[in-house]
Short mmCIF file of C-alpha atoms and ligand atoms in Angstrom, two decimals:
data_model
loop_
_atom_site.label_atom_id
_atom_site.label_comp_id
_atom_site.label_asym_id
_atom_site.label_seq_id
_atom_site.Cartn_x
_atom_site.Cartn_y
_atom_site.Cartn_z
CA MET K 104 -74.85 131.02 -137.50
CA SER K 105 -71.76 131.07 -135.27
CA ASP K 106 -69.03 133.59 -136.00
CA ALA K 107 -66.99 132.90 -132.86
CA HIS K 108 -63.88 132.28 -134.95
CA VAL K 109 -64.17 135.30 -137.22
CA GLU K 110 -60.94 137.23 -137.74
CA THR K 111 -60.16 140.16 -135.40
CA LEU K 112 -56.95 142.05 -134.68
CA ASP K 113 -56.59 140.50 -131.22
CA PRO K 114 -53.90 137.92 -130.43
CA GLU K 115 -54.86 134.30 -131.03
CA ASP K 116 -52.82 133.24 -128.03
CA TRP K 117 -53.11 135.67 -125.12
CA GLU K 118 -50.39 133.97 -123.10
CA ALA K 119 -47.96 134.31 -126.01
CA PHE K 120 -48.99 137.96 -126.23
CA ARG K 121 -48.31 138.41 -122.51
CA ALA K 122 -44.77 137.08 -123.01
CA ARG K 123 -44.28 139.37 -126.01
CA ALA K 124 -45.41 142.42 -124.04
CA HIS K 125 -43.15 141.49 -121.13
CA ALA K 126 -40.19 141.15 -123.47
CA MET K 127 -40.69 144.67 -124.85
CA LEU K 128 -41.15 146.01 -121.34
CA ASP K 129 -37.80 144.44 -120.41
CA ALA K 130 -36.12 146.00 -123.45
CA ALA K 131 -37.56 149.40 -122.52
CA VAL K 132 -36.48 149.13 -118.87
CA ASP K 133 -33.00 147.98 -119.90
CA ARG K 134 -32.70 150.98 -122.18
CA MET K 135 -33.77 153.40 -119.44
CA MET K 136 -31.51 151.79 -116.84
CA THR K 137 -28.36 152.01 -118.96
CA GLY K 138 -29.14 154.95 -121.26
CA GLY K 139 -27.01 157.36 -119.21
CA GLU K 140 -23.88 155.26 -119.72
CA GLY K 141 -23.70 155.50 -123.50
CA PRO K 142 -23.41 158.51 -125.80
CA VAL K 143 -25.94 161.32 -125.45
CA TRP K 144 -26.85 161.06 -129.12
CA MET K 145 -26.06 158.87 -132.10
CA SER K 146 -26.90 159.63 -135.71
CA PRO K 147 -30.03 157.64 -136.66
CA GLU K 148 -28.38 156.58 -139.92
CA PRO K 149 -28.40 152.84 -139.01
CA VAL K 150 -32.18 152.75 -138.55
CA LYS K 151 -33.17 154.98 -141.45
CA ALA K 152 -33.33 152.22 -144.06
CA ALA K 153 -35.61 150.04 -141.95
CA PHE K 154 -38.11 152.91 -141.82
CA ASP K 155 -38.00 153.49 -145.55
CA ALA K 156 -39.74 150.23 -146.45
CA PRO K 157 -42.59 149.68 -148.92
CA LEU K 158 -46.16 149.69 -147.60
CA PRO K 159 -46.77 146.22 -146.15
CA VAL K 160 -49.85 144.69 -147.77
CA ALA K 161 -49.22 141.48 -145.88
CA GLY K 162 -48.05 142.38 -142.39
CA MET K 163 -44.55 141.45 -141.28
CA GLY K 164 -45.77 139.92 -138.02
CA ALA K 165 -45.14 140.59 -134.37
CA ALA K 166 -41.61 139.25 -134.05
CA ALA K 167 -40.22 141.39 -136.88
CA VAL K 168 -42.06 144.47 -135.66
CA ASP K 169 -40.79 144.05 -132.11
CA ALA K 170 -37.21 143.52 -133.29
CA GLN K 171 -37.37 146.71 -135.33
CA ILE K 172 -38.79 148.69 -132.38
CA ALA K 173 -36.14 147.33 -130.02
CA ALA K 174 -33.41 148.34 -132.48
CA LEU K 175 -34.84 151.88 -132.57
CA LEU K 176 -34.69 152.45 -128.80
CA PRO K 177 -31.12 153.86 -128.59
CA TYR K 178 -31.70 156.48 -131.32
CA GLY K 179 -33.48 159.15 -129.33
CA VAL K 180 -32.69 162.87 -129.41
CA GLY K 181 -30.83 162.31 -126.15
CA ASN K 182 -33.16 164.05 -123.71
CA THR K 183 -33.22 161.04 -121.38
CA HIS K 184 -29.43 161.35 -120.88
CA PRO K 185 -27.89 163.30 -117.96
CA ARG K 186 -25.81 165.43 -120.34
CA PHE K 187 -28.63 166.57 -122.62
CA PHE K 188 -28.67 170.37 -122.30
CA GLY K 189 -30.19 171.48 -125.62
CA TRP K 190 -33.27 173.65 -126.23
CA VAL K 191 -35.83 172.92 -123.46
CA HIS K 192 -36.55 169.21 -123.16
CA GLY K 193 -37.86 167.28 -120.20
CA SER K 194 -36.01 164.09 -119.35
CA GLY K 195 -38.93 161.78 -118.52
CA THR K 196 -39.21 159.26 -115.69
CA PRO K 197 -39.33 155.46 -115.87
CA SER K 198 -42.63 155.37 -114.03
CA GLN K 199 -44.29 157.20 -116.92
CA LEU K 200 -44.00 153.91 -118.79
CA VAL K 201 -46.39 152.30 -116.32
CA ALA K 202 -49.07 154.96 -116.77
CA GLU K 203 -48.66 154.97 -120.55
CA MET K 204 -49.14 151.21 -120.66
CA ALA K 205 -52.40 151.47 -118.77
CA ALA K 206 -53.57 154.43 -120.86
CA SER K 207 -52.92 152.44 -124.01
CA ALA K 208 -54.90 149.50 -122.63
CA MET K 209 -57.89 151.77 -121.94
CA ASN K 210 -57.63 153.47 -125.34
CA ALA K 211 -59.75 156.31 -124.01
CA ASN K 212 -60.99 159.19 -126.16
CA LEU K 213 -61.19 162.33 -124.04
CA GLY K 214 -63.20 164.52 -126.38
CA GLY K 215 -66.08 164.15 -123.98
CA ARG K 216 -68.81 161.89 -122.60
CA GLU K 217 -69.06 160.35 -119.18
CA HIS K 218 -66.27 157.87 -118.38
CA GLY K 219 -63.44 157.42 -115.92
CA ALA K 220 -60.65 159.05 -117.92
CA ILE K 221 -62.49 162.39 -118.07
CA HIS K 222 -62.34 162.60 -114.29
CA VAL K 223 -58.58 162.05 -114.33
CA GLU K 224 -58.21 165.12 -116.56
CA LYS K 225 -60.55 167.10 -114.29
CA GLN K 226 -58.37 166.15 -111.33
CA VAL K 227 -55.22 167.31 -113.13
CA ILE K 228 -56.81 170.64 -114.13
CA GLY K 229 -57.98 171.09 -110.54
CA TRP K 230 -54.46 170.48 -109.22
CA CYS K 231 -53.06 172.96 -111.77
CA ARG K 232 -55.52 175.64 -110.61
CA GLU K 233 -54.23 175.08 -107.11
CA ILE K 234 -50.56 175.13 -108.14
CA PHE K 235 -50.95 178.49 -109.89
CA GLY K 236 -53.57 180.08 -107.63
CA PHE K 237 -56.29 180.19 -110.29
CA PRO K 238 -59.93 180.49 -109.10
CA GLY K 239 -62.11 177.41 -108.78
CA GLU K 240 -64.39 178.46 -111.62
CA SER K 241 -61.54 178.84 -114.14
CA SER K 242 -61.30 176.27 -116.92
CA GLY K 243 -58.45 174.29 -118.39
CA LEU K 244 -57.48 171.76 -121.00
CA ILE K 245 -54.61 169.34 -121.44
CA VAL K 246 -53.09 169.83 -124.88
CA SER K 247 -50.02 168.72 -126.81
CA GLY K 248 -47.86 171.55 -125.52
CA THR K 249 -47.48 175.28 -125.01
CA SER K 250 -47.77 175.99 -128.75
CA MET K 251 -51.31 174.62 -128.80
CA ALA K 252 -52.09 176.09 -125.38
CA THR K 253 -51.17 179.54 -126.70
CA ILE K 254 -53.49 179.19 -129.69
CA VAL K 255 -56.37 178.11 -127.45
CA ALA K 256 -55.77 180.95 -124.99
CA LEU K 257 -55.44 183.68 -127.60
CA LYS K 258 -58.51 182.44 -129.43
CA ALA K 259 -60.50 182.94 -126.23
CA ALA K 260 -58.91 186.40 -125.93
CA ARG K 261 -59.78 187.24 -129.53
CA GLU K 262 -63.42 186.27 -129.17
CA ARG K 263 -63.79 188.07 -125.86
CA ARG K 264 -62.63 191.25 -127.57
CA LEU K 265 -64.43 190.93 -130.91
CA GLY K 266 -67.50 188.95 -129.87
CA VAL K 267 -68.45 185.40 -130.68
CA ALA K 268 -69.81 186.38 -134.10
CA THR K 269 -66.17 186.61 -135.21
CA ARG K 270 -66.23 182.83 -135.38
CA LYS K 271 -68.53 183.12 -138.39
CA THR K 272 -67.48 186.41 -139.91
CA GLY K 273 -63.72 186.14 -139.48
CA VAL K 274 -61.39 188.79 -138.16
CA ARG K 275 -61.93 192.27 -139.58
CA ALA K 276 -60.71 194.60 -136.83
CA GLY K 277 -57.01 195.48 -136.53
CA LEU K 278 -56.23 193.54 -133.36
CA VAL K 279 -52.71 193.94 -131.98
CA GLY K 280 -50.94 192.26 -129.07
CA TYR K 281 -47.68 192.69 -127.19
CA ALA K 282 -44.86 190.55 -125.85
CA SER K 283 -41.24 191.00 -124.95
CA ALA K 284 -38.55 190.74 -127.60
CA LEU K 285 -37.61 187.40 -125.98
CA VAL K 286 -41.06 185.86 -126.61
CA HIS K 287 -41.12 182.31 -127.96
CA GLY K 288 -41.95 181.81 -131.64
CA CYS K 289 -45.14 179.95 -130.75
CA ALA K 290 -46.78 183.34 -130.09
CA ASP K 291 -46.10 184.46 -133.68
CA ARG K 292 -47.56 181.18 -134.87
CA ALA K 293 -50.67 181.66 -132.79
CA PHE K 294 -51.17 185.17 -134.19
CA ASP K 295 -50.70 183.76 -137.68
CA MET K 296 -53.12 180.86 -137.17
CA LEU K 297 -55.76 183.07 -135.56
CA GLY K 298 -55.87 185.25 -138.67
CA LEU K 299 -54.31 188.24 -136.93
CA GLY K 300 -51.00 187.97 -138.74
CA SER K 301 -47.70 187.73 -136.89
CA ASP K 302 -46.98 191.43 -137.59
CA ALA K 303 -49.81 192.18 -135.15
CA LEU K 304 -47.64 190.82 -132.33
CA ARG K 305 -45.52 193.77 -131.23
CA ARG K 306 -42.13 192.92 -129.77
CA VAL K 307 -41.35 195.20 -126.87
CA ALA K 308 -37.77 195.95 -125.82
CA VAL K 309 -36.40 194.32 -122.66
CA ASP K 310 -34.53 195.96 -119.80
CA ALA K 311 -31.05 195.04 -118.57
CA ALA K 312 -32.44 192.06 -116.63
CA GLY K 313 -34.19 190.71 -119.75
CA ALA K 314 -37.71 191.64 -118.59
CA MET K 315 -40.18 193.48 -120.78
CA ASP K 316 -39.67 197.26 -120.48
CA MET K 317 -42.97 198.53 -119.09
CA GLY K 318 -42.42 202.08 -120.36
CA ALA K 319 -41.84 200.78 -123.87
CA LEU K 320 -44.95 198.60 -123.56
CA ARG K 321 -47.10 201.60 -122.54
CA ALA K 322 -45.71 203.63 -125.43
CA ALA K 323 -46.42 200.86 -127.94
CA ILE K 324 -50.03 200.52 -126.78
CA ALA K 325 -50.57 204.28 -126.96
CA ALA K 326 -49.08 204.47 -130.45
CA ASP K 327 -51.31 201.65 -131.70
CA ARG K 328 -54.43 203.20 -130.18
CA ALA K 329 -53.54 206.54 -131.77
CA ALA K 330 -53.25 204.74 -135.11
CA GLY K 331 -56.78 203.36 -134.73
CA LEU K 332 -55.71 199.80 -133.99
CA VAL K 333 -57.28 197.61 -131.28
CA PRO K 334 -54.88 196.36 -128.60
CA PHE K 335 -56.38 193.17 -127.13
CA ALA K 336 -53.72 191.07 -125.43
CA VAL K 337 -50.36 191.22 -123.71
CA ILE K 338 -48.16 188.17 -123.25
CA GLY K 339 -45.89 187.92 -120.23
CA THR K 340 -43.01 185.46 -120.42
CA ALA K 341 -42.20 183.38 -117.35
CA GLY K 342 -38.91 181.79 -118.39
CA SER K 343 -37.71 182.99 -121.79
CA VAL K 344 -36.39 180.28 -124.04
CA ASP K 345 -33.03 181.96 -124.68
CA LEU K 346 -32.09 183.14 -121.20
CA GLY K 347 -34.71 181.95 -118.70
CA THR K 348 -35.63 185.55 -117.83
CA ILE K 349 -38.98 186.40 -116.25
CA ASP K 350 -41.16 189.45 -117.00
CA ASP K 351 -42.65 191.53 -114.17
CA LEU K 352 -45.96 189.67 -114.24
CA ASP K 353 -47.56 191.78 -111.50
CA ALA K 354 -46.78 195.00 -113.38
CA ILE K 355 -48.13 193.52 -116.61
CA ALA K 356 -51.30 192.42 -114.78
CA ASP K 357 -51.81 195.99 -113.51
CA LEU K 358 -51.30 197.45 -116.96
CA ALA K 359 -53.56 194.84 -118.61
CA ALA K 360 -56.31 195.67 -116.13
CA ALA K 361 -55.97 199.41 -116.74
CA GLU K 362 -55.87 199.00 -120.52
CA GLU K 363 -58.53 196.24 -120.63
CA LEU K 364 -56.17 193.78 -122.29
CA TRP K 365 -56.20 189.99 -121.98
CA PHE K 366 -53.14 189.00 -119.93
CA HIS K 367 -51.63 185.75 -121.17
CA VAL K 368 -48.55 184.14 -119.63
CA ASP K 369 -46.17 181.87 -121.54
CA GLY K 370 -44.76 179.78 -118.73
CA ALA K 371 -43.82 176.76 -120.84
CA PHE K 372 -41.14 175.66 -118.41
CA GLY K 373 -40.65 178.59 -116.03
CA ALA K 374 -44.19 178.73 -114.64
CA LEU K 375 -43.53 175.59 -112.62
CA GLY K 376 -40.96 177.57 -110.69
CA VAL K 377 -43.92 178.28 -108.37
CA LEU K 378 -43.17 174.86 -106.89
CA VAL K 379 -39.93 176.31 -105.50
CA GLU K 380 -40.25 178.59 -102.48
CA ALA K 381 -37.26 180.70 -103.50
CA LEU K 382 -38.58 181.28 -107.04
CA ARG K 383 -42.20 182.04 -106.15
CA PRO K 384 -41.69 185.78 -105.51
CA ARG K 385 -40.25 186.19 -109.00
CA LEU K 386 -43.42 184.71 -110.51
CA LYS K 387 -45.78 186.90 -108.52
CA GLY K 388 -48.66 188.02 -110.71
CA ILE K 389 -48.96 184.69 -112.56
CA GLU K 390 -52.09 184.03 -110.47
CA ARG K 391 -53.65 187.15 -112.02
CA ALA K 392 -53.29 185.99 -115.63
CA ASP K 393 -56.34 185.62 -117.85
CA SER K 394 -54.65 182.59 -119.33
CA LEU K 395 -51.54 180.55 -118.67
CA ALA K 396 -49.82 178.14 -121.05
CA PHE K 397 -47.25 175.68 -119.71
CA ASP K 398 -45.82 172.24 -120.32
CA PHE K 399 -45.84 169.07 -118.29
CA HIS K 400 -43.32 167.53 -120.67
CA LYS K 401 -40.55 169.98 -119.77
CA TRP K 402 -39.86 170.64 -116.10
CA LEU K 403 -42.28 168.02 -114.74
CA HIS K 404 -40.62 165.32 -116.87
CA VAL K 405 -43.91 163.87 -118.11
CA THR K 406 -43.24 161.95 -121.32
CA TYR K 407 -44.00 163.72 -124.59
CA ASP K 408 -46.35 165.20 -125.26
CA ALA K 409 -48.35 167.07 -122.62
CA GLY K 410 -49.01 170.74 -121.96
CA CYS K 411 -51.82 172.73 -120.44
CA VAL K 412 -53.86 175.89 -120.78
CA LEU K 413 -55.69 177.47 -117.84
CA ILE K 414 -58.27 180.19 -118.52
CA ARG K 415 -59.70 182.43 -115.81
CA ASP K 416 -62.92 183.29 -117.65
CA GLU K 417 -64.56 179.92 -118.29
CA ALA K 418 -67.36 181.47 -120.34
CA ALA K 419 -64.88 183.20 -122.64
CA HIS K 420 -63.04 179.92 -123.04
CA ARG K 421 -66.18 177.94 -123.83
CA GLN K 422 -67.67 180.46 -126.25
CA ALA K 423 -64.48 180.38 -128.30
CA PHE K 424 -64.80 176.65 -129.02
CA SER K 425 -68.20 175.21 -128.16
CA ASP K 426 -70.24 174.35 -131.25
CA ARG K 427 -71.43 170.79 -130.89
CA PRO K 428 -73.53 169.56 -133.82
CA ARG K 429 -76.62 167.40 -133.30
CA TYR K 430 -74.73 164.07 -133.30
CA LEU K 431 -72.62 165.23 -130.35
CA LYS K 432 -75.33 166.72 -128.15
CA GLY K 433 -74.83 166.12 -124.43
CA ALA K 434 -77.36 164.59 -122.08
CA GLU K 435 -78.24 164.67 -118.39
CA ARG K 436 -77.66 160.94 -117.89
CA GLY K 437 -75.90 158.05 -119.59
CA LEU K 438 -72.76 158.06 -121.71
CA ALA K 439 -73.45 161.49 -123.22
CA ALA K 440 -73.60 163.23 -119.81
CA GLY K 441 -70.84 165.16 -118.04
CA ASN K 442 -71.17 168.60 -119.64
CA PRO K 443 -69.22 170.62 -120.55
CA TRP K 444 -66.96 168.27 -122.47
CA PRO K 445 -63.29 168.94 -123.25
CA VAL K 446 -64.27 169.45 -126.91
CA ASP K 447 -65.99 172.65 -125.72
CA TYR K 448 -62.59 174.03 -124.68
CA GLY K 449 -60.35 173.30 -127.65
CA PRO K 450 -60.11 172.52 -131.35
CA GLU K 451 -59.81 168.73 -131.09
CA LEU K 452 -62.71 166.31 -130.92
CA SER K 453 -60.76 163.09 -130.47
CA ARG K 454 -58.19 163.43 -127.71
CA GLY K 455 -55.90 160.82 -126.17
CA PHE K 456 -55.44 160.05 -122.50
CA ARG K 457 -52.46 162.34 -121.78
CA ALA K 458 -54.07 163.10 -118.44
CA LEU K 459 -53.18 159.72 -116.93
CA LYS K 460 -49.41 160.10 -117.23
CA VAL K 461 -49.62 163.67 -115.90
CA TRP K 462 -51.77 162.57 -112.99
CA ALA K 463 -49.43 159.66 -112.23
CA GLN K 464 -46.34 161.88 -112.26
CA ILE K 465 -47.81 164.41 -109.83
CA ALA K 466 -49.51 161.77 -107.67
CA GLU K 467 -46.45 159.51 -107.34
CA HIS K 468 -43.75 162.11 -106.71
CA GLY K 469 -45.73 165.00 -105.23
CA THR K 470 -45.14 168.67 -105.91
CA ALA K 471 -42.47 168.99 -103.21
CA ARG K 472 -40.17 166.43 -104.82
CA LEU K 473 -40.84 167.69 -108.34
CA GLY K 474 -40.05 171.18 -107.06
CA ARG K 475 -36.75 170.00 -105.56
CA MET K 476 -35.67 168.83 -109.02
CA ILE K 477 -36.47 172.28 -110.44
CA ALA K 478 -34.55 174.03 -107.67
CA ARG K 479 -31.53 171.80 -108.19
CA ASN K 480 -31.41 172.61 -111.92
CA CYS K 481 -31.32 176.32 -111.04
CA HIS K 482 -28.46 175.76 -108.60
CA GLN K 483 -26.63 173.76 -111.25
CA ALA K 484 -27.04 176.54 -113.82
CA ALA K 485 -25.63 179.02 -111.30
CA TYR K 486 -22.73 176.62 -110.62
CA LEU K 487 -21.97 176.43 -114.34
CA GLY K 488 -22.13 180.21 -114.52
CA ARG K 489 -19.51 180.42 -111.77
CA LEU K 490 -17.26 177.87 -113.52
CA VAL K 491 -17.47 179.90 -116.73
CA ALA K 492 -16.91 183.25 -115.02
CA ALA K 493 -13.83 181.92 -113.25
CA ASP K 494 -12.26 180.66 -116.49
CA PRO K 495 -10.29 183.22 -118.53
CA GLY K 496 -10.85 181.20 -121.73
CA LEU K 497 -14.64 181.35 -121.41
CA GLU K 498 -17.09 184.25 -121.36
CA LEU K 499 -20.45 184.31 -119.63
CA LEU K 500 -22.78 186.08 -122.10
CA ALA K 501 -25.70 186.78 -119.76
CA PRO K 502 -26.28 186.48 -116.03
CA VAL K 503 -27.81 183.12 -115.09
CA SER K 504 -31.42 184.04 -114.36
CA LEU K 505 -33.02 180.64 -113.82
CA ASN K 506 -31.85 177.36 -115.36
CA ILE K 507 -30.07 178.50 -118.51
CA CYS K 508 -26.41 179.42 -118.90
CA CYS K 509 -25.16 181.03 -122.13
CA PHE K 510 -21.42 181.33 -122.64
CA ARG K 511 -18.77 181.11 -125.31
CA TYR K 512 -15.25 179.86 -125.87
CA GLY K 513 -12.98 182.64 -127.15
CA ALA K 514 -14.67 185.15 -129.45
CA ASP K 515 -15.26 183.35 -132.76
CA ASP K 516 -18.88 182.45 -133.63
CA ALA K 517 -17.89 179.67 -136.05
CA VAL K 518 -15.64 178.03 -133.44
CA ASN K 519 -18.51 177.94 -130.94
CA ASP K 520 -20.89 176.44 -133.51
CA GLU K 521 -18.28 173.81 -134.30
CA ILE K 522 -17.68 173.02 -130.62
CA VAL K 523 -21.38 172.31 -130.11
CA ILE K 524 -21.62 170.13 -133.21
CA ARG K 525 -18.55 168.11 -132.16
CA LEU K 526 -19.90 167.67 -128.62
CA GLN K 527 -23.14 166.33 -130.10
CA GLU K 528 -21.50 164.13 -132.73
CA ALA K 529 -19.11 162.61 -130.22
CA GLY K 530 -22.05 161.95 -127.89
CA ILE K 531 -20.27 163.77 -125.04
CA ALA K 532 -22.98 166.32 -124.30
CA ALA K 533 -25.80 168.05 -126.13
CA PRO K 534 -26.02 171.79 -125.56
CA SER K 535 -27.60 173.97 -128.26
CA THR K 536 -26.65 177.42 -129.54
CA THR K 537 -28.30 180.81 -129.62
CA THR K 538 -27.29 184.42 -130.15
CA VAL K 539 -26.96 186.75 -127.17
CA ALA K 540 -26.32 190.44 -127.92
CA GLY K 541 -24.99 189.52 -131.33
CA LYS K 542 -22.61 186.87 -130.02
CA LYS K 543 -22.91 183.15 -130.74
CA ALA K 544 -23.55 181.37 -127.45
CA ILE K 545 -23.21 177.80 -126.27
CA ARG K 546 -26.56 177.48 -124.54
CA VAL K 547 -26.93 175.04 -121.64
CA ASN K 548 -30.50 174.51 -120.48
CA LEU K 549 -31.09 172.41 -117.39
CA THR K 550 -34.50 170.80 -117.24
CA ASN K 551 -32.97 167.44 -116.44
CA HIS K 552 -33.36 165.60 -113.14
CA ARG K 553 -30.47 163.26 -114.04
CA THR K 554 -27.77 165.91 -114.41
CA ARG K 555 -25.07 166.07 -111.72
CA LEU K 556 -22.46 168.74 -111.10
CA SER K 557 -19.81 166.35 -112.44
CA ASP K 558 -21.65 166.38 -115.81
CA LEU K 559 -21.16 170.16 -115.93
CA ASP K 560 -17.46 169.83 -114.98
CA LEU K 561 -17.11 167.35 -117.81
CA LEU K 562 -18.88 169.72 -120.23
CA VAL K 563 -16.60 172.67 -119.43
CA GLU K 564 -13.51 170.48 -119.77
CA ALA K 565 -14.74 169.15 -123.14
CA VAL K 566 -15.63 172.64 -124.48
CA LYS K 567 -12.11 173.86 -123.70
CA ARG K 568 -10.41 170.78 -125.11
CA ILE K 569 -12.43 170.82 -128.35
CA GLY K 570 -12.09 174.61 -128.67
CA ALA K 571 -8.31 174.31 -128.41
CA GLU K 572 -8.31 171.47 -130.97
CA ILE K 573 -10.28 173.57 -133.46
CA GLU K 574 -7.97 176.54 -132.98
CA THR K 575 -4.84 174.47 -133.60
CA GLN K 576 -6.45 173.13 -136.79
CA GLY K 577 -6.47 176.67 -138.24
CA PRO K 578 -8.90 179.50 -138.91
CA SER K 579 -11.51 177.51 -140.86
CA PRO K 580 -12.97 174.79 -138.65
CA ARG K 581 -14.77 172.85 -141.42
C1 PLP L 114 -40.94 175.07 -125.39
C2 PLP L 114 -41.51 176.43 -125.28
C3 PLP L 114 -42.68 176.78 -125.96
C4 PLP L 114 -43.37 175.83 -126.90
O1 PLP L 114 -43.88 174.75 -126.18
P1 PLP L 114 -44.19 173.35 -126.90
O2 PLP L 114 -44.57 172.48 -125.76
O3 PLP L 114 -42.92 172.93 -127.56
O4 PLP L 114 -45.28 173.57 -127.86
C5 PLP L 114 -43.18 178.04 -125.75
N1 PLP L 114 -42.57 178.92 -124.94
C6 PLP L 114 -41.44 178.63 -124.27
C7 PLP L 114 -40.82 179.66 -123.38
C8 PLP L 114 -40.86 177.37 -124.43
O5 PLP L 114 -39.74 177.06 -123.78
#
């Protein structure tokens, strides 16, 4: 019996498919080429209805799908635009599209087994060890981002302290950990998800430079020990999300060694400052971390999503996750070879081929060029800081430490909130807001290789113009 013509999901006409794929590629390239000319952001209102359709029992077909995708392209959050300054977003590179196309064609599952894609991830982890000075026997895993990397790292820390039996019995001891008051919220989430409770993450005061106060850290550990609790980990921040400040990682490493604590570093964006000669001394000690979490999708401009965890003690890492049942047993030869598998280092069994786009970004541009983009963002943040400091109508709310500049127009919190919303709604620029020492700040984060100094001139001019407009409209901006 011949079933050569049985239905599959493949195209019936491959040449027609080739033309279709080329057309979408053209639409994507057009969008990337001209994206910087339009507004930073537009409300997605016009595309909402199209994505609120009934479940299609009969498919709508390729042409309608492609038209709907093409119409969606301009409605991003704005992070590909030179004047996107909000939160911490990478800006991507056009060449990522090429790697993502190939990764999609391979449709690789990187949970494990012996195939080409696995070796791409191994190469990336090896390069990351080298970038951060981690030993050759340390382990690593590509994950969705620093949030997941932090969970993986702290799980290894938890099991190293409590023993692997904890995986069956659950957490009974009163584990506590420490981080600076400027720690990212993903650490609280990790403590929550690991059954420790976010209260078990102690927030330690920072000094005038925004670094964790080592005296206060020592005191907090002593107080917890005296209370019968079990300190197990300390988190150093390399690039705080509010201000870009960096903890004294060397001092934390010394203390962690003396107190037998796991030393984790959140370096989501800032860790990659090691690619810049002038920043490297400020990150000294990062190479001594027990674990490091950082993102490729921020300051390396890899497309979303891609982050990484590196763990010094490979055995601690593996014992926290490895539990392969009989249907996943490895082998010496054949498809099931290549032990250990990535599934032994993290919670996910099926994993996509993020490694290819990361590899392609580092391989194409090289660490020197990627580092130059990081250095330039820091110079730009300092430039903005000088513009603000020189302007009597503006106030710099914290020294520019790295790539983030926090300032305000006048002294009214509501006016500053309104300025940022109007900048976003008009598509002029997209900073975000935060609170610095009780004052509402316009927060400009530069992890954007497309930004030029003229974009920052334009931002300052627009902040002052809109601020003055709001003030002439009266005390209530809304
Ligand atoms: C962005 C960020 C995180 C969270 O990383 P995700 O990749 O969004 O999960 C953690 N810490 C810092 C300092 C960050 O900037």
